[in-house]
Amino acid sequence: MVRARAATAVTRAVIRPRAGAARRAALAALCCALGACHSPLPEPVTRAVLHLHGDGYQRGLQHGQQQRHRIRAFYTRLLDVALFANLGREQPAIAGFLTHYQRPEYQNGNFSYQLLVEMAHSVATTLPKELTDELQGISDGCGLTYDQVLVLNTFADTVMAVRAIASTLRLSRGPRLKSVQFVGMKDGKGEQAKAIDYVPLAHALTTSVPLDASVRLVLNDPDGVDPATVRVVMAEAGKPPEVYEAGSPGYQAEPDGATGLAVTVTRAGGLPAAKAVSLLVFSGDLTVVSDPPPAHARFGREEGFAFTTLGDARAAKEVPNTAPSDGRSQPPPIAAAVRGPASADGVLRMAQHFALLDAGASSDATLVLVHHPPTGPAFATVGWAGVAFGFAGMSASGLSWTCNFSDTLDNAIVKDLLPKVSKLSTAQLSATGWPIGFAMRHAAGQSASVDGAIEALSPLQHLMGWQCLLGDATGAMRGIEIDADAKLIPAKTVEGVHVIGGKASPPGPSAAGETADELRMSVHYVENLVDVDPAIATVATALLEPTGVPVRIDQQRVVSTYWLKSLRTFGQLGDALRQGRGTWDVASLQNLLAEPRFVDTSDSMFAVVLEPKARRLHHAAGALPATDAGWQVLELDAEAP
Amino acid sequence: MTSALPVASGKHVAPFRPARALGGIAAILALLAAAMPARAGTTDTLPTGTFLLDTSYVIALTDKQFDRNRREVSLIEPIERYEAGGGWQGTLRARPTVDMRMFVTQLLYGITDRWVAGVIVPVAVSTTIVPNLGWTPGDWNSSLGRPYSEKDFWEWAGSMGQPKPAATWRGNVWTPADLVLASRYRLPESDAMQRLGLRWSVMVQAALPTGREVDPEEVIDIGTSGWWLHNFGDVELHLAADWRLRDAAGLDRLTLGVEAWYAWLRTKTLQTPTGAKNPLLLTYSPYVGDTHEVDGGDWQAARVAIDVVPLIGPTYGTWMTKGSVAAAAGFPPLLALNLSYDFVYLQPTVWTSHDPIWSDERARYWGEGYKHAFAATATLSLLRLGAPLQLYVRQRSLDLVAGKNMRPANATTFGVRLLAKFW
C-alpha cells in the first residue's frame, strides 16, 4: 500500500513581501484602510503526486482527467513548439537520404509529427494491451488524440534514436583526429616513436611520455581542416586546463597532405612529471553549411585522450581517460548505488540526477505517478504529465530502478532499417520495441528481485540504448546496459541486456564500480563495449561509400558526442564515491546530486534517491535544475489514499 | 561541448510579449478631475448652461517598470532560450521604449451650478515601440562551433517560421480609446462648511469599450482600451473636498483639495494567441484555452492637491461680461499653478486560464502594487482679458518615487479650454 507523504507540492518560489520597513507598513496600513488587504495568490503547482487505481484504462483516464491541462501544456510546449519545429529543420537532410520523406504528407510542417507518429505506431505493436489501454485512457481524459499521447509516451526513445543517426550523419562529414604523435618520445630502437592511430579509449592512450615532448595531432577532412577552428585543451588532474588555439604560444599548425592539418602543441616548461595528462581536441572544416541556418562550418566530434608522463608507473589500462573540461559543456546524467561498507549504515541506496531535454517545459510538468493495479504490486514512477512512466521508479515490493539514456547506433531504427538497406531511397523509418519506461514497469510487475527483473527485461526488444541501475529490498544491485541488439544476421533471441559486473568490467578505476558495493553510471557503456555489430559497420561503409555519403557507423565510443563528457563525469562521480565511501546516507546523496559538476543547468529534469528496503522514494523535480526544487519523500509502505 | 539534439524550445516563463507588458503606460488622460475646474479645486463645477471644451495633446513615454520589490526593470523580462539537448542558447533581452501620443477631447456642460456632466473622447494619435533587442550568448554549441549569437538565434528561429520582431513598431494611428462619461455633483455645504471655506463633491465616471484590443497574434502591439492605458477604471466613484483661502476681494488664492476614489475594472475575456504568426513565441491556445480572462484588479486611490494663484492679472469688462468688470473679477486668475500627488493602490491583476502556470507568469509584474503620481499644472486663463480660453501645460511623473508592480509613464500635456454659454 502506498501513500504520498506530500501529496502535492508547490515548488515555485513564493512571492513574499519583505517584512519590516516602516514605510512599507504604513503603505500597507493605508491600503487596508482603503479596503484593499490581499493575501498572496496560491502558487501554481509544478510537481504533483497522483495515485491511480483500477485497470490500465481506468488509471489512464484518471491520469488524463486530473492532469488534463498540464498534459496539454507539456505536449504543446515540449513537442509542438520545441521538438516538432526543430526536428523539422532536419527534413531536407533526411529526405535527401530517404526520399520517402519528400512525399506530400510530410510537407507543410507535418514532417516531424508524421515521422514520430509513424514510429510510435510501430512501437505500439510491441506493447501489451493494458498499456495501450492506459494511453487510450489518458487520451480520453485529457482530450489529446490517442496518436498524440502515443507520441508523448514514445518520443524519448525514438527521438534519441533519430538523434543518434542525425548526429552521425552530421559528424561523419566533419574532421577526424587521425593520429597522435609524441614528438621527442623514442621507441625501443632509440628513434622517434611513430604516430599512434587515434582510437577513442576509456583509458590512457600511452604511458611514460618524456617531459620535453610535444604532442602532434593530425586531423583530416575531405574538405580541409580550418586551422582557425582548432582548439586543444590540455590538463593534468587538479589543475586548470590550458587552451591552445591559433595564435596561442606553443601552438603550431601546418598542412598535412591535401586534406589534413598537423597541429603541434608544446607546453611551456614541459609536461608535468609523473602525472596523467589529458587532451581535448575540437576542429571544424573549411565548408560552410547554411541549411538549416545559422551558417556554420562542419565540426567533428570532440575527441580526447589521456597519457602519463615519465615517472608515473601505472599501466595504460589503470589510467582512466577523464577528458578535461573547458567549461563548454553541461554534465550528462548520473546514477549511483551504494551499500555495505560504501553506505553509512550498510543499507542499499540509489541516486540519480537525470537530464535530457527540459526545453523550458518539462520542469513545469513533473508528475510522480503511483499506480495501484488490480494485480501485482503498486509502483511509483517519476515523470511528467501525460507520460505513463518515468526513468526512475520503485515498486511496493522494493524493486527500484534508475535509467539514463545511452547514445548508440544499436537502436531499433537501425535495426528496422537493416532489411531495407538495399532500397534506402524508398525506406521508411520505423522503430519496433519497448520504450525503456514501459520495459521497467513491465519488469517491476514481474519480479521483486533484481535478478527477476533482469530476467523479465532480457527477452524484450528494446528501442534505444539505456543504462539502468536496479536494486531490491534484499540489498541486491546490478547495472544493466541496454541496446536494440541489431545484427546484420538476425539472431534467434534478442540479447539487448548486458549486465555489469562480468569479466569485462571487474571493479577498478574505469569500471562501473571501484568496489563490489558501489555502482556508478553516466551515459556511456562500460560493459557493452561492442554495441554496434561490426558487420553492420563494414557493410554500411561498403554500401554508402560509393554513394559519396561518408557515414561512419561505428561503436558508441567512436561516434557518440556524449561519450567523452560521460567519461569525464563518470570519473568525477567515481572520485566523489571514493571520497564519501562509508558515509553515504540520503542527505549526502542528495547533496551529491546537487553538486554543480553533476548538474546540467539547462536540461536537468529530476533527481531521486531511492531506498529499496524502506520503500522510500525521495524526489526533487519541478524546477530547473531539479535539485533546486527541494526534496519530497514518497513512502510506498504507507497506506494508499 | 554540447551536442544539439534536434529539438528546441524556449521557456514560457518569460513570454516575449511586450504588448501586455506595456499595458498601463498611461497616466495620460487628464479626465474630468483635472479638466473640470477652472483651477484645480477637486470640487469645481461649471456655471449653469456653460460648456467647456477641452482639447489636449499628450505625449507619454515609458521605458521601464517597477517590480514587486520596487526595483526598476525592463518592460520585458529577459527570455532564456533553450535548444533541448543543445542547452541554453542564450538570453534574449529587450529594453523597449514606448512613445504614445494621444489627442483628448473633453466636452463638459454645467447642468446646474452644482452639477456638471461630460464626455471624454481620447484618441491615440500614434504609438511607437522600439524593442531595443539584445542578446546574452548561452552555452557553447558544438554543432555551430560557437555559442548562438543574436543573429544566429533569429536565423534559427526563422527556420522554424518565427520572424524577428520589427526594430520599430508603429501603430494605433488615430485610433479611439475607451470613451468616458462623467458627472460631478457638488454637495450642499452646511453653514459651518461655508464659513470655513469647505466644499465637497461626488463624481462618477464610466468607460465605454470603444478602445482597441491588441491583435493576440502579434508579438509587439499595444491597445488603446482603458486596460492598456491603465489610467482609469471602467467605473469610478470619487469623493472630494477642498478648502479655499480667499483674499479680501473674494478670490481663491489658495486651494487645498483631497480626493479619494475607487476604480472598478471589469473582467475581460481575451483571445489567446494561437501562434499563427509567431509559432515559437505565442503558441498558447492549445493549453491555455481559446480565450482567457483578465481581472484587472480594482484600485483605491487618494489625491492631495494644492492650487495657488501667483498672478491674478488685469481684469476687464468685456463682451463676455457685458462690460462688467465686477463680473469679470469672478473669472479664474490669469495664472494658476497646481501641484498634486496621487497614491493609487492596485489590487492584483489576475489571469485565469486553463493553465495556472501560464496565468501566474502573466501576472508576474501585475501583483498587488501602487503608483506614486506627481503632477504639476500651469494654467493661463484669458477669461479676464475677454477671451474664453484657457491654455495649460501639465507634467505628470510616476517615477519620481518608485512604485510597485506598475509601469510608470511620464506624460506631458498641452491643452486648451474653450468656455461657451449659449443660453
mmCIF file of N, CA and C in Angstrom, chain B residues 106-159:
data_model
loop_
_atom_site.group_PDB
_atom_site.id
_atom_site.type_symbol
_atom_site.label_atom_id
_atom_site.label_comp_id
_atom_site.label_asym_id
_atom_site.label_seq_id
_atom_site.Cartn_x
_atom_site.Cartn_y
_atom_site.Cartn_z
ATOM 1 N N GLN B 106 -12.527 66.772 -24.417
ATOM 2 C CA GLN B 106 -13.482 66.644 -23.320
ATOM 3 C C GLN B 106 -14.535 67.741 -23.476
ATOM 4 N N LEU B 107 -15.733 67.361 -23.434
ATOM 5 C CA LEU B 107 -16.828 68.330 -23.519
ATOM 6 C C LEU B 107 -17.652 68.221 -22.244
ATOM 7 N N LEU B 108 -17.702 69.328 -21.499
ATOM 8 C CA LEU B 108 -18.399 69.322 -20.223
ATOM 9 C C LEU B 108 -19.530 70.358 -20.274
ATOM 10 N N TYR B 109 -20.526 70.090 -19.505
ATOM 11 C CA TYR B 109 -21.668 71.009 -19.502
ATOM 12 C C TYR B 109 -22.164 71.183 -18.072
ATOM 13 N N GLY B 110 -22.366 72.435 -17.718
ATOM 14 C CA GLY B 110 -22.890 72.723 -16.391
ATOM 15 C C GLY B 110 -24.402 72.631 -16.395
ATOM 16 N N ILE B 111 -24.922 71.572 -15.854
ATOM 17 C CA ILE B 111 -26.373 71.375 -15.825
ATOM 18 C C ILE B 111 -26.987 72.342 -14.822
ATOM 19 N N THR B 112 -26.365 72.395 -13.668
ATOM 20 C CA THR B 112 -26.679 73.435 -12.691
ATOM 21 C C THR B 112 -25.337 73.944 -12.195
ATOM 22 N N ASP B 113 -25.381 74.900 -11.310
ATOM 23 C CA ASP B 113 -24.108 75.383 -10.782
ATOM 24 C C ASP B 113 -23.392 74.297 -9.983
ATOM 25 N N ARG B 114 -24.159 73.315 -9.540
ATOM 26 C CA ARG B 114 -23.547 72.266 -8.739
ATOM 27 C C ARG B 114 -23.322 70.969 -9.504
ATOM 28 N N TRP B 115 -23.842 70.865 -10.657
ATOM 29 C CA TRP B 115 -23.860 69.573 -11.330
ATOM 30 C C TRP B 115 -23.322 69.729 -12.750
ATOM 31 N N VAL B 116 -22.307 68.995 -13.010
ATOM 32 C CA VAL B 116 -21.699 69.050 -14.326
ATOM 33 C C VAL B 116 -21.594 67.631 -14.879
ATOM 34 N N ALA B 117 -21.744 67.528 -16.167
ATOM 35 C CA ALA B 117 -21.603 66.221 -16.822
ATOM 36 C C ALA B 117 -20.773 66.394 -18.080
ATOM 37 N N GLY B 118 -20.171 65.337 -18.500
ATOM 38 C CA GLY B 118 -19.320 65.474 -19.673
ATOM 39 C C GLY B 118 -18.984 64.155 -20.323
ATOM 40 N N VAL B 119 -18.375 64.303 -21.458
ATOM 41 C CA VAL B 119 -17.893 63.137 -22.199
ATOM 42 C C VAL B 119 -16.433 63.396 -22.566
ATOM 43 N N ILE B 120 -15.636 62.365 -22.417
ATOM 44 C CA ILE B 120 -14.203 62.474 -22.727
ATOM 45 C C ILE B 120 -13.901 61.490 -23.846
ATOM 46 N N VAL B 121 -13.319 62.028 -24.895
ATOM 47 C CA VAL B 121 -13.045 61.202 -26.075
ATOM 48 C C VAL B 121 -11.542 61.161 -26.310
ATOM 49 N N PRO B 122 -10.877 60.166 -25.793
ATOM 50 C CA PRO B 122 -9.444 60.048 -26.050
ATOM 51 C C PRO B 122 -9.199 59.283 -27.359
ATOM 52 N N VAL B 123 -8.296 59.794 -28.123
ATOM 53 C CA VAL B 123 -7.933 59.137 -29.387
ATOM 54 C C VAL B 123 -6.417 59.038 -29.445
ATOM 55 N N ALA B 124 -5.929 57.834 -29.741
ATOM 56 C CA ALA B 124 -4.480 57.672 -29.897
ATOM 57 C C ALA B 124 -4.070 58.251 -31.240
ATOM 58 N N VAL B 125 -3.126 59.129 -31.208
ATOM 59 C CA VAL B 125 -2.588 59.678 -32.464
ATOM 60 C C VAL B 125 -1.634 58.665 -33.080
ATOM 61 N N SER B 126 -0.778 58.125 -32.258
ATOM 62 C CA SER B 126 0.114 57.055 -32.717
ATOM 63 C C SER B 126 0.834 56.468 -31.511
ATOM 64 N N THR B 127 1.332 55.275 -31.683
ATOM 65 C CA THR B 127 2.182 54.650 -30.668
ATOM 66 C C THR B 127 3.416 54.099 -31.368
ATOM 67 N N THR B 128 4.554 54.395 -30.793
ATOM 68 C CA THR B 128 5.806 53.876 -31.358
ATOM 69 C C THR B 128 6.515 53.067 -30.279
ATOM 70 N N ILE B 129 6.822 51.850 -30.612
ATOM 71 C CA ILE B 129 7.543 50.979 -29.681
ATOM 72 C C ILE B 129 8.856 50.567 -30.328
ATOM 73 N N VAL B 130 9.922 50.824 -29.637
ATOM 74 C CA VAL B 130 11.240 50.367 -30.093
ATOM 75 C C VAL B 130 11.687 49.274 -29.120
ATOM 76 N N PRO B 131 11.752 48.023 -29.575
ATOM 77 C CA PRO B 131 12.052 46.933 -28.623
ATOM 78 C C PRO B 131 13.474 46.971 -28.070
ATOM 79 N N ASN B 132 14.424 47.500 -28.829
ATOM 80 C CA ASN B 132 15.837 47.505 -28.397
ATOM 81 C C ASN B 132 16.272 46.122 -27.941
ATOM 82 N N LEU B 133 16.214 45.192 -28.863
ATOM 83 C CA LEU B 133 16.539 43.814 -28.522
ATOM 84 C C LEU B 133 18.036 43.639 -28.297
ATOM 85 N N GLY B 134 18.373 42.799 -27.378
ATOM 86 C CA GLY B 134 19.766 42.454 -27.119
ATOM 87 C C GLY B 134 19.878 40.965 -26.833
ATOM 88 N N TRP B 135 21.080 40.499 -26.595
ATOM 89 C CA TRP B 135 21.303 39.069 -26.507
ATOM 90 C C TRP B 135 22.492 38.767 -25.607
ATOM 91 N N THR B 136 22.330 37.817 -24.751
ATOM 92 C CA THR B 136 23.459 37.288 -23.980
ATOM 93 C C THR B 136 23.704 35.864 -24.454
ATOM 94 N N PRO B 137 24.878 35.590 -25.017
ATOM 95 C CA PRO B 137 25.126 34.229 -25.533
ATOM 96 C C PRO B 137 25.063 33.195 -24.424
ATOM 97 N N GLY B 138 24.609 32.014 -24.791
ATOM 98 C CA GLY B 138 24.455 30.944 -23.814
ATOM 99 C C GLY B 138 25.550 29.910 -23.909
ATOM 100 N N ASP B 139 25.145 28.637 -23.824
ATOM 101 C CA ASP B 139 26.119 27.550 -23.822
ATOM 102 C C ASP B 139 26.847 27.469 -25.168
ATOM 103 N N TRP B 140 28.014 26.954 -25.087
ATOM 104 C CA TRP B 140 28.765 26.622 -26.295
ATOM 105 C C TRP B 140 27.978 25.580 -27.081
ATOM 106 N N ASN B 141 27.906 25.765 -28.395
ATOM 107 C CA ASN B 141 27.180 24.807 -29.226
ATOM 108 C C ASN B 141 28.166 24.123 -30.167
ATOM 109 N N SER B 142 28.325 22.842 -29.965
ATOM 110 C CA SER B 142 29.372 22.145 -30.717
ATOM 111 C C SER B 142 29.014 22.012 -32.198
ATOM 112 N N SER B 143 27.744 22.060 -32.549
ATOM 113 C CA SER B 143 27.379 21.987 -33.970
ATOM 114 C C SER B 143 27.747 23.270 -34.692
ATOM 115 N N LEU B 144 27.587 24.392 -33.989
ATOM 116 C CA LEU B 144 27.908 25.680 -34.599
ATOM 117 C C LEU B 144 29.387 26.019 -34.458
ATOM 118 N N GLY B 145 30.005 25.460 -33.445
ATOM 119 C CA GLY B 145 31.380 25.836 -33.156
ATOM 120 C C GLY B 145 31.458 27.162 -32.448
ATOM 121 N N ARG B 146 30.385 27.590 -31.853
ATOM 122 C CA ARG B 146 30.326 28.856 -31.126
ATOM 123 C C ARG B 146 29.013 28.884 -30.344
ATOM 124 N N PRO B 147 28.908 29.747 -29.385
ATOM 125 C CA PRO B 147 27.576 29.949 -28.790
ATOM 126 C C PRO B 147 26.688 30.676 -29.800
ATOM 127 N N TYR B 148 25.411 30.538 -29.648
ATOM 128 C CA TYR B 148 24.496 31.276 -30.518
ATOM 129 C C TYR B 148 24.696 32.778 -30.320
ATOM 130 N N SER B 149 24.853 33.479 -31.422
ATOM 131 C CA SER B 149 24.789 34.940 -31.360
ATOM 132 C C SER B 149 23.323 35.341 -31.542
ATOM 133 N N GLU B 150 23.047 36.608 -31.392
ATOM 134 C CA GLU B 150 21.665 37.054 -31.615
ATOM 135 C C GLU B 150 21.246 36.779 -33.052
ATOM 136 N N LYS B 151 22.165 37.032 -33.971
ATOM 137 C CA LYS B 151 21.862 36.781 -35.385
ATOM 138 C C LYS B 151 21.614 35.283 -35.610
ATOM 139 N N ASP B 152 22.476 34.474 -35.003
ATOM 140 C CA ASP B 152 22.283 33.024 -35.124
ATOM 141 C C ASP B 152 20.910 32.634 -34.609
ATOM 142 N N PHE B 153 20.546 33.196 -33.455
ATOM 143 C CA PHE B 153 19.274 32.808 -32.848
ATOM 144 C C PHE B 153 18.104 33.139 -33.765
ATOM 145 N N TRP B 154 18.111 34.346 -34.312
ATOM 146 C CA TRP B 154 16.961 34.719 -35.135
ATOM 147 C C TRP B 154 16.945 33.966 -36.458
ATOM 148 N N GLU B 155 18.120 33.601 -36.947
ATOM 149 C CA GLU B 155 18.146 32.757 -38.154
ATOM 150 C C GLU B 155 17.590 31.376 -37.827
ATOM 151 N N TRP B 156 17.983 30.875 -36.689
ATOM 152 C CA TRP B 156 17.465 29.574 -36.233
ATOM 153 C C TRP B 156 15.955 29.653 -36.053
ATOM 154 N N ALA B 157 15.517 30.700 -35.397
ATOM 155 C CA ALA B 157 14.076 30.856 -35.174
ATOM 156 C C ALA B 157 13.344 31.011 -36.505
ATOM 157 N N GLY B 158 13.953 31.769 -37.394
ATOM 158 C CA GLY B 158 13.336 31.994 -38.701
ATOM 159 C C GLY B 158 13.143 30.698 -39.470
ATOM 160 N N SER B 159 14.054 29.765 -39.280
ATOM 161 C CA SER B 159 13.932 28.489 -39.999
ATOM 162 C C SER B 159 12.752 27.677 -39.469
#
